[in-house]
PDB file of C-alpha atoms in Angstrom:
ATOM      1  CA  MET A   1      -0.145  -0.112  -0.301  1.00  0.00           C
ATOM      2  CA  THR A   2       1.620   3.066  -0.804  1.00  0.00           C
ATOM      3  CA  MET A   3       1.374   6.122   1.630  1.00  0.00           C
ATOM      4  CA  PRO A   4      -0.230   9.356  -0.071  1.00  0.00           C
ATOM      5  CA  PHE A   5       1.613  12.401  -0.563  1.00  0.00           C
ATOM      6  CA  TYR A   6       1.855  14.932   2.182  1.00  0.00           C
ATOM      7  CA  ALA A   7       2.711  18.472   2.594  1.00  0.00           C
ATOM      8  CA  SER A   8       2.222  20.563   5.283  1.00  0.00           C
ATOM      9  CA  ALA A   9      -0.914  23.630   4.802  1.00  0.00           C
ATOM     10  CA  GLU A  10       1.923  26.169   5.180  1.00  0.00           C
ATOM     11  CA  GLN A  11       3.795  24.621   2.535  1.00  0.00           C
ATOM     12  CA  VAL A  12       0.952  24.597   0.308  1.00  0.00           C
ATOM     13  CA  MET A  13       0.093  28.180   0.736  1.00  0.00           C
ATOM     14  CA  ARG A  14       3.710  28.933   0.322  1.00  0.00           C
ATOM     15  CA  ASP A  15       3.333  27.125  -3.043  1.00  0.00           C
ATOM     16  CA  ARG A  16      -0.162  28.954  -4.646  1.00  0.00           C
ATOM     17  CA  SER A  17       1.482  31.958  -3.723  1.00  0.00           C
ATOM     18  CA  GLU A  18       4.507  31.685  -5.218  1.00  0.00           C
ATOM     19  CA  TYR A  19       2.649  30.320  -8.199  1.00  0.00           C
ATOM     20  CA  ALA A  20       0.019  33.549  -8.378  1.00  0.00           C
ATOM     21  CA  ARG A  21       2.906  35.652  -7.788  1.00  0.00           C
ATOM     22  CA  LYS A  22       4.623  34.563 -10.838  1.00  0.00           C
ATOM     23  CA  GLY A  23       1.559  34.671 -13.064  1.00  0.00           C
ATOM     24  CA  THR A  24       0.874  37.966 -12.328  1.00  0.00           C
ATOM     25  CA  ALA A  25       4.359  39.316 -13.031  1.00  0.00           C
ATOM     26  CA  ARG A  26       3.793  38.133 -16.414  1.00  0.00           C
ATOM     27  CA  GLY A  27       1.518  41.202 -17.098  1.00  0.00           C
ATOM     28  CA  ARG A  28       2.116  44.165 -18.593  1.00  0.00           C
ATOM     29  CA  GLY A  29       1.631  47.137 -15.693  1.00  0.00           C
ATOM     30  CA  VAL A  30      -1.324  48.928 -14.772  1.00  0.00           C
ATOM     31  CA  VAL A  31      -1.453  52.328 -13.413  1.00  0.00           C
ATOM     32  CA  VAL A  32      -4.732  53.655 -11.432  1.00  0.00           C
ATOM     33  CA  LEU A  33      -4.254  57.681 -10.415  1.00  0.00           C
ATOM     34  CA  THR A  34      -6.025  59.878  -8.897  1.00  0.00           C
ATOM     35  CA  TYR A  35      -6.423  63.448 -10.707  1.00  0.00           C
ATOM     36  CA  ALA A  36      -8.194  66.824  -9.741  1.00  0.00           C
ATOM     37  CA  ASN A  37     -11.270  65.605 -11.931  1.00  0.00           C
ATOM     38  CA  GLY A  38     -11.335  62.005 -10.583  1.00  0.00           C
ATOM     39  CA  VAL A  39      -9.441  58.768 -11.518  1.00  0.00           C
ATOM     40  CA  LEU A  40      -7.214  57.749 -14.359  1.00  0.00           C
ATOM     41  CA  PHE A  41      -6.463  54.148 -15.401  1.00  0.00           C
ATOM     42  CA  VAL A  42      -3.536  53.666 -17.819  1.00  0.00           C
ATOM     43  CA  ALA A  43      -2.698  50.305 -18.906  1.00  0.00           C
ATOM     44  CA  GLU A  44      -0.014  49.240 -21.809  1.00  0.00           C
ATOM     45  CA  ASN A  45      -1.986  47.208 -23.737  1.00  0.00           C
ATOM     46  CA  PRO A  46      -1.748  47.106 -27.467  1.00  0.00           C
ATOM     47  CA  SER A  47      -4.951  45.091 -27.883  1.00  0.00           C
ATOM     48  CA  LYS A  48      -8.053  46.952 -29.053  1.00  0.00           C
ATOM     49  CA  LEU A  49     -10.458  43.791 -28.091  1.00  0.00           C
ATOM     50  CA  LEU A  50      -9.154  42.192 -24.857  1.00  0.00           C
ATOM     51  CA  HIS A  51      -9.799  45.389 -22.281  1.00  0.00           C
ATOM     52  CA  LYS A  52      -7.844  45.347 -19.076  1.00  0.00           C
ATOM     53  CA  VAL A  53      -9.860  48.301 -17.907  1.00  0.00           C
ATOM     54  CA  GLY A  54     -13.469  48.559 -17.777  1.00  0.00           C
ATOM     55  CA  GLU A  55     -16.932  50.310 -15.905  1.00  0.00           C
ATOM     56  CA  ILE A  56     -18.682  48.458 -13.145  1.00  0.00           C
ATOM     57  CA  TYR A  57     -21.218  50.481 -12.295  1.00  0.00           C
ATOM     58  CA  ASP A  58     -21.895  54.309 -12.645  1.00  0.00           C
ATOM     59  CA  ARG A  59     -19.202  55.856 -10.304  1.00  0.00           C
ATOM     60  CA  ILE A  60     -16.455  52.554 -10.337  1.00  0.00           C
ATOM     61  CA  GLY A  61     -14.054  51.281 -12.410  1.00  0.00           C
ATOM     62  CA  PHE A  62     -12.176  47.926 -12.767  1.00  0.00           C
ATOM     63  CA  ALA A  63      -8.750  47.424 -13.796  1.00  0.00           C
ATOM     64  CA  ALA A  64      -6.383  44.238 -13.408  1.00  0.00           C
ATOM     65  CA  VAL A  65      -3.532  42.396 -14.451  1.00  0.00           C
ATOM     66  CA  GLY A  66      -2.956  38.658 -15.266  1.00  0.00           C
ATOM     67  CA  ARG A  67      -4.387  35.950 -16.883  1.00  0.00           C
ATOM     68  CA  TYR A  68      -7.537  37.606 -19.233  1.00  0.00           C
ATOM     69  CA  SER A  69      -9.781  34.415 -18.704  1.00  0.00           C
ATOM     70  CA  GLU A  70     -10.237  35.091 -14.843  1.00  0.00           C
ATOM     71  CA  TYR A  71     -10.112  38.512 -14.241  1.00  0.00           C
ATOM     72  CA  GLU A  72     -12.867  39.112 -17.230  1.00  0.00           C
ATOM     73  CA  ASN A  73     -14.677  36.522 -15.001  1.00  0.00           C
ATOM     74  CA  LEU A  74     -14.537  38.442 -12.383  1.00  0.00           C
ATOM     75  CA  ARG A  75     -15.174  41.499 -13.727  1.00  0.00           C
ATOM     76  CA  VAL A  76     -18.407  40.447 -15.554  1.00  0.00           C
ATOM     77  CA  ALA A  77     -19.295  38.905 -12.103  1.00  0.00           C
ATOM     78  CA  GLY A  78     -18.864  42.587 -10.236  1.00  0.00           C
ATOM     79  CA  VAL A  79     -21.235  43.863 -13.225  1.00  0.00           C
ATOM     80  CA  ARG A  80     -23.911  41.631 -12.631  1.00  0.00           C
ATOM     81  CA  LEU A  81     -23.416  42.021  -8.798  1.00  0.00           C
ATOM     82  CA  ALA A  82     -23.682  46.065  -9.204  1.00  0.00           C
ATOM     83  CA  ASP A  83     -26.785  45.708 -11.289  1.00  0.00           C
ATOM     84  CA  LEU A  84     -28.715  43.160  -8.690  1.00  0.00           C
ATOM     85  CA  ARG A  85     -27.925  45.466  -6.064  1.00  0.00           C
ATOM     86  CA  GLY A  86     -28.791  48.716  -7.554  1.00  0.00           C
ATOM     87  CA  TYR A  87     -32.320  47.316  -9.201  1.00  0.00           C
ATOM     88  CA  SER A  88     -32.878  45.728  -5.854  1.00  0.00           C
ATOM     89  CA  TYR A  89     -32.165  48.302  -3.534  1.00  0.00           C
ATOM     90  CA  ASP A  90     -31.045  51.764  -4.757  1.00  0.00           C
ATOM     91  CA  ARG A  91     -28.032  52.945  -7.059  1.00  0.00           C
ATOM     92  CA  ARG A  92     -26.063  54.458  -3.964  1.00  0.00           C
ATOM     93  CA  ASP A  93     -25.979  51.374  -2.525  1.00  0.00           C
ATOM     94  CA  VAL A  94     -23.704  50.016  -5.326  1.00  0.00           C
ATOM     95  CA  THR A  95     -20.240  51.191  -3.946  1.00  0.00           C
ATOM     96  CA  GLY A  96     -16.848  50.449  -4.513  1.00  0.00           C
ATOM     97  CA  ARG A  97     -15.994  49.274  -1.174  1.00  0.00           C
ATOM     98  CA  ALA A  98     -18.729  46.582  -1.179  1.00  0.00           C
ATOM     99  CA  LEU A  99     -17.568  45.589  -4.392  1.00  0.00           C
ATOM    100  CA  ALA A 100     -14.091  45.185  -3.400  1.00  0.00           C
ATOM    101  CA  ASN A 101     -15.149  43.474  -0.577  1.00  0.00           C
ATOM    102  CA  ALA A 102     -17.061  40.792  -2.476  1.00  0.00           C
ATOM    103  CA  TYR A 103     -13.891  40.262  -4.752  1.00  0.00           C
ATOM    104  CA  ALA A 104     -12.048  40.140  -1.710  1.00  0.00           C
ATOM    105  CA  GLN A 105     -14.157  36.893  -0.308  1.00  0.00           C
ATOM    106  CA  THR A 106     -14.248  35.217  -3.765  1.00  0.00           C
ATOM    107  CA  LEU A 107     -10.631  35.345  -4.386  1.00  0.00           C
ATOM    108  CA  ASN A 108      -9.445  34.071  -0.813  1.00  0.00           C
ATOM    109  CA  ALA A 109     -12.265  31.111  -1.625  1.00  0.00           C
ATOM    110  CA  ILE A 110     -10.407  30.399  -4.616  1.00  0.00           C
ATOM    111  CA  PHE A 111      -7.063  30.443  -3.165  1.00  0.00           C
ATOM    112  CA  THR A 112      -7.743  28.490  -0.430  1.00  0.00           C
ATOM    113  CA  GLU A 113      -9.918  25.922  -1.574  1.00  0.00           C
ATOM    114  CA  GLN A 114      -8.892  24.932  -4.954  1.00  0.00           C
ATOM    115  CA  GLN A 115      -6.003  23.584  -6.042  1.00  0.00           C
ATOM    116  CA  LYS A 116      -5.018  26.516  -8.401  1.00  0.00           C
ATOM    117  CA  PRO A 117      -5.296  29.832  -7.692  1.00  0.00           C
ATOM    118  CA  TYR A 118      -6.376  33.157  -9.772  1.00  0.00           C
ATOM    119  CA  GLU A 119      -3.288  34.693 -11.218  1.00  0.00           C
ATOM    120  CA  VAL A 120      -4.404  38.180 -10.582  1.00  0.00           C
ATOM    121  CA  GLU A 121      -4.130  41.464  -9.177  1.00  0.00           C
ATOM    122  CA  LEU A 122      -7.175  43.752  -9.241  1.00  0.00           C
ATOM    123  CA  CYS A 123      -8.022  47.418  -8.553  1.00  0.00           C
ATOM    124  CA  VAL A 124     -12.165  48.647  -7.983  1.00  0.00           C
ATOM    125  CA  ALA A 125     -11.952  52.186  -7.884  1.00  0.00           C
ATOM    126  CA  GLU A 126     -14.999  54.949  -6.940  1.00  0.00           C
ATOM    127  CA  VAL A 127     -14.936  58.313  -8.047  1.00  0.00           C
ATOM    128  CA  GLY A 128     -16.819  60.540  -5.423  1.00  0.00           C
ATOM    129  CA  GLU A 129     -18.505  63.978  -5.321  1.00  0.00           C
ATOM    130  CA  SER A 130     -14.911  65.466  -4.495  1.00  0.00           C
ATOM    131  CA  ALA A 131     -11.590  64.524  -4.280  1.00  0.00           C
ATOM    132  CA  GLU A 132     -11.788  63.369  -1.040  1.00  0.00           C
ATOM    133  CA  GLU A 133     -14.408  60.875  -1.959  1.00  0.00           C
ATOM    134  CA  ASP A 134     -12.617  58.913  -4.543  1.00  0.00           C
ATOM    135  CA  GLN A 135     -11.127  55.322  -3.425  1.00  0.00           C
ATOM    136  CA  LEU A 136      -9.229  53.260  -4.821  1.00  0.00           C
ATOM    137  CA  PHE A 137      -9.111  49.424  -3.557  1.00  0.00           C
ATOM    138  CA  ARG A 138      -6.123  46.883  -4.352  1.00  0.00           C
ATOM    139  CA  LEU A 139      -7.050  43.134  -4.348  1.00  0.00           C
ATOM    140  CA  THR A 140      -4.214  40.367  -4.694  1.00  0.00           C
ATOM    141  CA  PHE A 141      -4.676  36.704  -5.998  1.00  0.00           C
ATOM    142  CA  ASP A 142      -5.230  35.624  -2.254  1.00  0.00           C
ATOM    143  CA  GLY A 143      -8.318  38.162  -1.516  1.00  0.00           C
ATOM    144  CA  SER A 144      -6.026  40.760   0.615  1.00  0.00           C
ATOM    145  CA  VAL A 145      -7.597  43.903   0.139  1.00  0.00           C
ATOM    146  CA  VAL A 146      -6.079  47.368   0.559  1.00  0.00           C
ATOM    147  CA  ASP A 147      -7.324  50.903   0.634  1.00  0.00           C
ATOM    148  CA  GLU A 148      -4.534  53.098  -1.536  1.00  0.00           C
ATOM    149  CA  PRO A 149      -4.052  56.829  -1.307  1.00  0.00           C
ATOM    150  CA  GLY A 150      -3.258  58.281  -4.637  1.00  0.00           C
ATOM    151  CA  TYR A 151      -2.509  55.858  -6.901  1.00  0.00           C
ATOM    152  CA  VAL A 152      -1.938  51.705  -7.380  1.00  0.00           C
ATOM    153  CA  VAL A 153       0.827  50.078  -9.563  1.00  0.00           C
ATOM    154  CA  MET A 154      -0.058  46.423 -10.524  1.00  0.00           C
ATOM    155  CA  GLY A 155       2.034  43.890 -12.848  1.00  0.00           C
ATOM    156  CA  GLY A 156       5.290  42.932 -13.641  1.00  0.00           C
ATOM    157  CA  GLN A 157       7.930  45.363 -11.749  1.00  0.00           C
ATOM    158  CA  ALA A 158       5.400  47.419  -9.948  1.00  0.00           C
ATOM    159  CA  GLU A 159       7.761  48.445  -7.235  1.00  0.00           C
ATOM    160  CA  GLN A 160      10.056  50.063 -10.040  1.00  0.00           C
ATOM    161  CA  ILE A 161       7.059  51.985 -11.297  1.00  0.00           C
ATOM    162  CA  SER A 162       5.965  52.784  -8.234  1.00  0.00           C
ATOM    163  CA  ALA A 163       9.323  54.449  -7.390  1.00  0.00           C
ATOM    164  CA  SER A 164       9.277  56.544 -10.745  1.00  0.00           C
ATOM    165  CA  LEU A 165       5.582  57.947  -9.855  1.00  0.00           C
ATOM    166  CA  ARG A 166       6.581  58.584  -6.316  1.00  0.00           C
ATOM    167  CA  GLU A 167       8.930  60.986  -7.323  1.00  0.00           C
ATOM    168  CA  SER A 168       6.471  63.233  -9.063  1.00  0.00           C
ATOM    169  CA  PHE A 169       2.955  62.402  -8.352  1.00  0.00           C
ATOM    170  CA  GLN A 170       0.770  65.027  -6.342  1.00  0.00           C
ATOM    171  CA  GLU A 171      -2.383  64.986  -5.721  1.00  0.00           C
ATOM    172  CA  ALA A 172      -5.328  67.044  -7.595  1.00  0.00           C
ATOM    173  CA  MET A 173      -2.920  67.011 -10.597  1.00  0.00           C
ATOM    174  CA  PRO A 174      -4.701  67.929 -13.683  1.00  0.00           C
ATOM    175  CA  LEU A 175      -5.444  65.212 -16.527  1.00  0.00           C
ATOM    176  CA  ALA A 176      -3.224  66.732 -19.002  1.00  0.00           C
ATOM    177  CA  GLU A 177      -0.754  66.498 -16.248  1.00  0.00           C
ATOM    178  CA  VAL A 178      -0.943  63.318 -14.699  1.00  0.00           C
ATOM    179  CA  LEU A 179      -1.675  61.001 -17.938  1.00  0.00           C
ATOM    180  CA  PRO A 180       1.922  61.550 -19.353  1.00  0.00           C
ATOM    181  CA  LEU A 181       3.268  61.311 -15.903  1.00  0.00           C
ATOM    182  CA  ALA A 182       1.660  57.559 -15.567  1.00  0.00           C
ATOM    183  CA  VAL A 183       2.860  57.139 -19.088  1.00  0.00           C
ATOM    184  CA  HIS A 184       6.677  57.552 -18.295  1.00  0.00           C
ATOM    185  CA  GLY A 185       6.568  55.404 -15.056  1.00  0.00           C
ATOM    186  CA  LEU A 186       4.855  52.646 -17.403  1.00  0.00           C
ATOM    187  CA  GLY A 187       8.051  53.100 -19.878  1.00  0.00           C
ATOM    188  CA  SER A 188      10.622  53.467 -16.742  1.00  0.00           C
ATOM    189  CA  VAL A 189      10.861  49.505 -16.792  1.00  0.00           C
ATOM    190  CA  GLY A 190      11.388  46.566 -19.640  1.00  0.00           C
ATOM    191  CA  GLY A 191      13.844  49.044 -21.806  1.00  0.00           C
ATOM    192  CA  GLU A 192      16.874  47.628 -23.361  1.00  0.00           C
ATOM    193  CA  GLY A 193      19.828  48.153 -21.125  1.00  0.00           C
ATOM    194  CA  GLY A 194      17.257  49.628 -18.402  1.00  0.00           C
ATOM    195  CA  ARG A 195      16.754  52.654 -20.725  1.00  0.00           C
ATOM    196  CA  GLN A 196      13.325  53.899 -20.860  1.00  0.00           C
ATOM    197  CA  ARG A 197      10.720  53.375 -23.249  1.00  0.00           C
ATOM    198  CA  GLU A 198       8.687  55.617 -25.289  1.00  0.00           C
ATOM    199  CA  LEU A 199       5.317  54.011 -25.533  1.00  0.00           C
ATOM    200  CA  ALA A 200       2.641  55.629 -28.286  1.00  0.00           C
ATOM    201  CA  ALA A 201      -1.048  55.388 -28.035  1.00  0.00           C
ATOM    202  CA  ASN A 202      -1.654  52.462 -29.666  1.00  0.00           C
ATOM    203  CA  GLN A 203       0.396  50.604 -27.120  1.00  0.00           C
ATOM    204  CA  LEU A 204      -1.803  51.968 -24.289  1.00  0.00           C
ATOM    205  CA  GLU A 205      -5.253  51.870 -22.756  1.00  0.00           C
ATOM    206  CA  VAL A 206      -6.458  54.744 -21.361  1.00  0.00           C
ATOM    207  CA  ALA A 207     -10.229  55.471 -19.588  1.00  0.00           C
ATOM    208  CA  VAL A 208     -11.164  57.943 -16.790  1.00  0.00           C
ATOM    209  CA  LEU A 209     -13.845  58.224 -13.779  1.00  0.00           C
ATOM    210  CA  ASP A 210     -14.897  61.952 -14.373  1.00  0.00           C
ATOM    211  CA  ARG A 211     -16.853  63.354 -11.929  1.00  0.00           C
ATOM    212  CA  THR A 212     -17.654  66.146 -14.190  1.00  0.00           C
ATOM    213  CA  ARG A 213     -19.954  64.046 -16.344  1.00  0.00           C
ATOM    214  CA  PRO A 214     -23.818  63.341 -15.403  1.00  0.00           C
ATOM    215  CA  ARG A 215     -24.812  59.991 -14.212  1.00  0.00           C
ATOM    216  CA  ARG A 216     -22.006  57.564 -15.776  1.00  0.00           C
ATOM    217  CA  LYS A 217     -18.706  58.443 -14.976  1.00  0.00           C
ATOM    218  CA  PHE A 218     -16.610  56.256 -17.303  1.00  0.00           C
ATOM    219  CA  LYS A 219     -15.256  56.935 -20.519  1.00  0.00           C
ATOM    220  CA  ARG A 220     -12.287  56.047 -22.532  1.00  0.00           C
ATOM    221  CA  ILE A 221     -10.111  58.458 -24.452  1.00  0.00           C
ATOM    222  CA  VAL A 222      -8.991  57.109 -28.091  1.00  0.00           C
ATOM    223  CA  GLY A 223      -7.724  58.007 -31.210  1.00  0.00           C
ATOM    224  CA  PRO A 224      -6.991  61.762 -31.759  1.00  0.00           C
ATOM    225  CA  ALA A 225      -7.915  62.854 -27.956  1.00  0.00           C
ATOM    226  CA  LEU A 226      -5.587  60.060 -26.601  1.00  0.00           C
ATOM    227  CA  SER A 227      -2.798  61.392 -29.333  1.00  0.00           C
ATOM    228  CA  ALA A 228      -2.966  65.177 -28.551  1.00  0.00           C
ATOM    229  CA  MET A 229      -2.899  64.470 -24.578  1.00  0.00           C
ATOM    230  CA  LEU A 230       0.273  62.675 -24.848  1.00  0.00           C
ATOM    231  CA  GLY A 231       1.955  64.980 -27.607  1.00  0.00           C
ATOM    232  CA  ASN A 232       2.847  68.588 -26.161  1.00  0.00           C
ATOM    233  CA  GLY A 233       0.267  69.900 -23.632  1.00  0.00           C
ATOM    234  CA  SER A 234      -1.560  71.708 -26.074  1.00  0.00           C
ATOM    235  CA  PRO A 235      -4.849  73.157 -25.668  1.00  0.00           C
ATOM    236  CA  ALA A 236      -6.156  70.259 -27.540  1.00  0.00           C
ATOM    237  CA  ALA A 237      -4.755  68.208 -24.670  1.00  0.00           C
ATOM    238  CA  THR A 238      -7.064  69.475 -21.692  1.00  0.00           C
ATOM    239  CA  GLU A 239      -9.901  67.266 -20.577  1.00  0.00           C
ATOM    240  CA  PRO A 240     -12.820  67.432 -23.015  1.00  0.00           C
ATOM    241  CA  PRO A 241     -16.156  69.042 -21.911  1.00  0.00           C
ATOM    242  CA  PRO A 242     -18.734  66.292 -20.860  1.00  0.00           C
ATOM    243  CA  GLY A 243     -20.267  64.507 -23.741  1.00  0.00           C
ATOM    244  CA  ALA A 244     -18.218  66.240 -26.264  1.00  0.00           C
ATOM    245  CA  ASP A 245     -17.268  64.749 -29.444  1.00  0.00           C
ATOM    246  CA  ASP A 246     -13.726  64.500 -28.539  1.00  0.00           C
ATOM    247  CA  GLY A 247     -12.569  60.867 -28.986  1.00  0.00           C
ATOM    248  CA  THR A 248     -13.591  59.428 -26.349  1.00  0.00           C
ATOM    249  CA  GLU A 249     -15.721  56.421 -25.777  1.00  0.00           C
ATOM    250  CA  ALA A 250     -18.475  55.671 -22.812  1.00  0.00           C
ATOM    251  CA  ASP A 251     -18.530  51.835 -22.017  1.00  0.00           C
ATOM    252  CA  GLY A 252     -21.842  50.256 -21.340  1.00  0.00           C
ATOM    253  CA  THR A 253     -22.463  48.865 -18.387  1.00  0.00           C
ATOM    254  CA  THR A 254     -22.131  44.704 -19.170  1.00  0.00           C
ATOM    255  CA  GLU A 255     -19.273  45.715 -21.575  1.00  0.00           C
ATOM    256  CA  ALA A 256     -20.803  43.275 -24.638  1.00  0.00           C
ATOM    257  CA  ALA A 257     -18.179  44.003 -26.844  1.00  0.00           C
ATOM    258  CA  ASP A 258     -15.168  43.204 -24.421  1.00  0.00           C
TER     259      ASP A 258
END
């Protein structure tokens, strides 16, 4: 009779953590920052169809790194939960903190009960009526959740990107200044010989939660509008008025096209 394989619980959890960390570290970086009028999402993502950033609800956005199929399942589940709670009770009852707690419970259950953990790292962001009410929640593969002030960096070489942002980031910066700062941070890693990379608009996925917009705050910044904002800081690079035909796109709540 053969003896069953034995590993201590501590060793099993350590192995799962190492496996998940390696998976998320392979992902390209994502930066989420607060700015004067809301929250900015910037992801290094050349794909136009497989989004790392999306809308969850009126004032709530989502960003992730890691295995796409896993974090997309989590995003869709978050949309359904938010829609159900908003329909059953009140739209004001749908909060970023509640969604972050739901994600934390789900990730923790997967990490402790399943053999393979999710290889993901998430950020749930909520824009408030004022800058002081903006919230950023960072969640890791084991369900740990942290309320981050100012900005969140995820993906491979997150520490180096954070160090780059720490030198220049200030609260309540205008969008035209904070976007180049985020792109510079993403480009500070991965270059040949440690040199700075120049990231073009077609290599980036950019979106905002803009508190000046009516009701639905999420919009994507694409095309000429994004190119202008990454250019020379000219008047075209300033924040467009709500509802203007400015090269931005607002997502549907369920993002069926994603």
